[in-house]
Short mmCIF file of C-alpha atoms in Angstrom, two decimals:
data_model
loop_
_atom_site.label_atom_id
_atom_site.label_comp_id
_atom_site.label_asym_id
_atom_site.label_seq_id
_atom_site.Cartn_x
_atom_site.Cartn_y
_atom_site.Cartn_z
CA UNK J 1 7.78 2.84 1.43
CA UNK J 2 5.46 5.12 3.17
CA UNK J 3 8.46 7.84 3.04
CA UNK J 4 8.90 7.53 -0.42
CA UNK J 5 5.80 7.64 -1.45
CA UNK J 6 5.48 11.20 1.18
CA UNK J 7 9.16 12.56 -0.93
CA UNK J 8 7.23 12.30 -4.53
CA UNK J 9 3.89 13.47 -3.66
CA UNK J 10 6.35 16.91 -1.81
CA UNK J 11 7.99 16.87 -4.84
CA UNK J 12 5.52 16.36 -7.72
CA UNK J 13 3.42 19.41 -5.87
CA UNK J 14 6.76 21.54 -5.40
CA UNK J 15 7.27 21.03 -9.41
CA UNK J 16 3.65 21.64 -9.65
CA UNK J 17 3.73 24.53 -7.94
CA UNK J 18 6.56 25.63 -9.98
CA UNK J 19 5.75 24.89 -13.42
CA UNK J 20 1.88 26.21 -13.19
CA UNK J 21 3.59 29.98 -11.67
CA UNK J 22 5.58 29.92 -14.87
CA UNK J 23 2.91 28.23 -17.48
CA UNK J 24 0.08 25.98 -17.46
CA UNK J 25 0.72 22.26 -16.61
CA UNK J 26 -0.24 19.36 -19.24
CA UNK J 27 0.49 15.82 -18.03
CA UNK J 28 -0.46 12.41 -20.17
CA UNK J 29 -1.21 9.54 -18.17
CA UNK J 30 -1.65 5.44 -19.27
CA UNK J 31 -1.25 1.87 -18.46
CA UNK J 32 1.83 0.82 -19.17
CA UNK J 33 1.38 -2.50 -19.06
CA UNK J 34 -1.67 -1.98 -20.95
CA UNK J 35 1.01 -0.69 -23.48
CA UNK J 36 3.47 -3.31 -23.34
CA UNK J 37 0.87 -6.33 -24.01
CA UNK J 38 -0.40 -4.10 -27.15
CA UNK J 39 2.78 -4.44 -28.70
CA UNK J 40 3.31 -7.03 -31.30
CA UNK J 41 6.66 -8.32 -29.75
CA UNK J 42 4.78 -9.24 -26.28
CA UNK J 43 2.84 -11.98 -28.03
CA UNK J 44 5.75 -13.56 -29.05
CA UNK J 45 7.80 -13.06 -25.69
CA UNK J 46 4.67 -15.08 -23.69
CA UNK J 47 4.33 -17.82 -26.47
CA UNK J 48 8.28 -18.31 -26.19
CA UNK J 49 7.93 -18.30 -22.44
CA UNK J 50 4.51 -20.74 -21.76
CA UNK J 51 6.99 -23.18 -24.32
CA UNK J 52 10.29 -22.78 -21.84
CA UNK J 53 7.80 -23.02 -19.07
CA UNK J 54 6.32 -26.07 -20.32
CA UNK J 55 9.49 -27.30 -20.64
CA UNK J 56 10.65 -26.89 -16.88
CA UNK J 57 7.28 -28.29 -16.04
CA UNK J 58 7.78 -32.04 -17.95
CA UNK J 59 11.09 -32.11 -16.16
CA UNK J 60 9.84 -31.01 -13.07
CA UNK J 61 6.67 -34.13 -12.92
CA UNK J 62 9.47 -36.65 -14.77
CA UNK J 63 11.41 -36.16 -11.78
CA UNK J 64 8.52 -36.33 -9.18
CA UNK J 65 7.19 -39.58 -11.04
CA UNK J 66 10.50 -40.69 -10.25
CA UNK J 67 10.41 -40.31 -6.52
CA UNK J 68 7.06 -41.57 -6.17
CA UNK J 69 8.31 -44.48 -7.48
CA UNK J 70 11.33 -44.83 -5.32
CA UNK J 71 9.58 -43.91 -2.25
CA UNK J 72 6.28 -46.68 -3.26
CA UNK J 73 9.85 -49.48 -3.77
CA UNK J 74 11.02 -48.24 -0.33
CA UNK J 75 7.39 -48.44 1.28
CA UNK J 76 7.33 -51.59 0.16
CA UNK J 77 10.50 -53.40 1.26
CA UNK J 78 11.30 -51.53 4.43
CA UNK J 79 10.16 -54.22 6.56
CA UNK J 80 12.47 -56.68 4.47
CA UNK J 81 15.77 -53.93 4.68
CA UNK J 82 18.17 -54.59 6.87
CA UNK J 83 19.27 -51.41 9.12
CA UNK J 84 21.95 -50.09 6.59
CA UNK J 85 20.29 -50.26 3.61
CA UNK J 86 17.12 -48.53 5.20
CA UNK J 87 19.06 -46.13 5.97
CA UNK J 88 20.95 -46.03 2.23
CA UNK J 89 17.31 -45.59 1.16
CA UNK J 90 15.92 -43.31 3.47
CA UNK J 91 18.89 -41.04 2.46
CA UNK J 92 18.75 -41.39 -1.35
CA UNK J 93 14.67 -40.70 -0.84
CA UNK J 94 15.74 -37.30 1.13
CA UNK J 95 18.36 -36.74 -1.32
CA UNK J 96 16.14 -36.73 -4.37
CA UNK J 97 13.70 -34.82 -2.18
CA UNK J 98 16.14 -31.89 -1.34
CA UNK J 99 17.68 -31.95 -5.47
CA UNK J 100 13.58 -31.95 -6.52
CA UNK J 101 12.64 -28.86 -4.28
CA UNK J 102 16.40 -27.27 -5.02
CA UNK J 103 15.55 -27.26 -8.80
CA UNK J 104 11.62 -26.44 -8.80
CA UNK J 105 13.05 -22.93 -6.66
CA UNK J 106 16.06 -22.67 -9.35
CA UNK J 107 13.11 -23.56 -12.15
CA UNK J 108 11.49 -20.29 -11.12
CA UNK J 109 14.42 -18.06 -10.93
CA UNK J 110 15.33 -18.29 -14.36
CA UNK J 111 12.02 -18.50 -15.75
CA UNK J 112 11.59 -15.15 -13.95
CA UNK J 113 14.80 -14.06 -15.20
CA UNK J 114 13.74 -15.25 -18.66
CA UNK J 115 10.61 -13.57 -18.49
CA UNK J 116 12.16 -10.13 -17.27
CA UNK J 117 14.88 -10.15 -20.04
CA UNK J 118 12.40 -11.41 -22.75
CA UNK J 119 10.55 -8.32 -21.98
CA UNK J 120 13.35 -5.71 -21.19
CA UNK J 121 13.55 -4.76 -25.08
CA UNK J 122 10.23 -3.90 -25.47
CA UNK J 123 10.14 -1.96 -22.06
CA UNK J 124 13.06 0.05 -23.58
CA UNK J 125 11.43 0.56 -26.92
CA UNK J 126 8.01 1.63 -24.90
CA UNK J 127 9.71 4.29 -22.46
CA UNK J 128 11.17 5.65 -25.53
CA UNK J 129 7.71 5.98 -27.04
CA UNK J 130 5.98 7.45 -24.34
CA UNK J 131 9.53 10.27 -24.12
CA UNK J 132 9.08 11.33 -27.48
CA UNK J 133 4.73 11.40 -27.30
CA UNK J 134 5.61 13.43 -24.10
CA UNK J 135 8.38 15.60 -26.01
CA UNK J 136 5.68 16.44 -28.94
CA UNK J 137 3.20 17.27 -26.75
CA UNK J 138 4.81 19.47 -24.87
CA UNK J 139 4.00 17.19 -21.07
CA UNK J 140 5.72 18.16 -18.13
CA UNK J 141 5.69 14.70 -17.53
CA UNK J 142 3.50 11.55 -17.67
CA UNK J 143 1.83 9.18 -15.16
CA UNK J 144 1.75 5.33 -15.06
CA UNK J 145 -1.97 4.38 -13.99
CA UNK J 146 -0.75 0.69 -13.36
CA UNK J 147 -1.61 -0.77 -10.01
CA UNK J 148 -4.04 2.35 -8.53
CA UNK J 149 -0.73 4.55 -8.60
CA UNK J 150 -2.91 7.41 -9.95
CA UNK J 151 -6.58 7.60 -8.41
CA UNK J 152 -7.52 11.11 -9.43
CA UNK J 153 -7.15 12.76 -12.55
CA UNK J 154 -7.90 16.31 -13.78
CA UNK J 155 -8.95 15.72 -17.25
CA UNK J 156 -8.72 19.68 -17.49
CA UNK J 157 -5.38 19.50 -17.24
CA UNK J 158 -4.44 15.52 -18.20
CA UNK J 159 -4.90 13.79 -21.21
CA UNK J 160 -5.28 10.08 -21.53
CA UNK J 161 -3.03 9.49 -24.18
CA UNK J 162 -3.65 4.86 -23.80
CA UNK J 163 -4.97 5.12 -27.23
CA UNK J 164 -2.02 6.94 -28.69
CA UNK J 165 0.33 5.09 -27.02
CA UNK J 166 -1.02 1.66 -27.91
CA UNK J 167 -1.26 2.95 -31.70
CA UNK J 168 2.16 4.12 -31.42
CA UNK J 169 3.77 0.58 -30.45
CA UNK J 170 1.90 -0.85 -32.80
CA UNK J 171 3.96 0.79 -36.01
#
């Protein structure tokens, strides 16, 4: 990480270096996810996911209401169970246990997944965006501000182009 992070800052000054010798540098810089929740389709992507979500969270408390309710039957009559079926019991109980954790984990997986291709569209239709803003402008290139990735910006030289951007996805 800490190598990568040493190979872009070498190489964004090299380019730097070589750009301003030939021609003054002009860079844009915004939030992209700033961006992506301005655009109209975003809305729709989180409504659509809280609803699957939702969803995976009824099944997910149906099936814990079930094994309280096994495991309170078990409590119950485990003095009265003879050795075999305690041990019938005590398996199913672990059994449900190790399905219940097995799909919560498999829940979140593909309501990640859902969530990443939900959104993949509109990342598409943003980075296009932001190539032709940067192509009409004339940027060398421009900067994601997302997550303190940019903590110092010449304004002399940079232009925060979030407004533009966010009008921009909006059409």
């Amino acid at each position: 990480e800490k190598m990568k992070k040493l190979f872009l800052a070498l190489t964004f000054m090299a380019m730097t270096l070589t750009i301003s010798a030939q021609s003054p540098l002009k860079y844009g810089y915004f939030s992209f996810s700033e961006a992506l929740k301005a655009m109209p389709g975003y809305a729709i992507s989180e409504r659509d996911m809280a609803a699957l979500r939702a969803k995976y969270e009824e099944e997910g408390k149906r099936v814990e209401d079930d094994f309280n309710k096994k495991y309170e039957q078990f409590l119950d009559g485990q003095r009265d169970f003879a050795p075999l079926i305690l041990q019938k019991r005590q398996a199913e109980l672990q059994e449900m246990m190790e399905k219940n954790v097995a799909f919560k984990n498999e829940s979140k997986r593909l309501l990640d997944q859902a969530d990443a291709e939900s959104k993949a569209a509109l990342k598409v239709r943003l980075r296009a965006i932001v190539a032709r803003i940067g192509a009409e402008r004339g940027y060398a290139f421009i900067l994601n501000t997302d997550n303190d990735a940019v903590p110092y910006v010449n304004n002399i030289v940079g232009e925060d182009i979030n407004a533009l951007v966010k009008d921009a996805v909006k059409r």
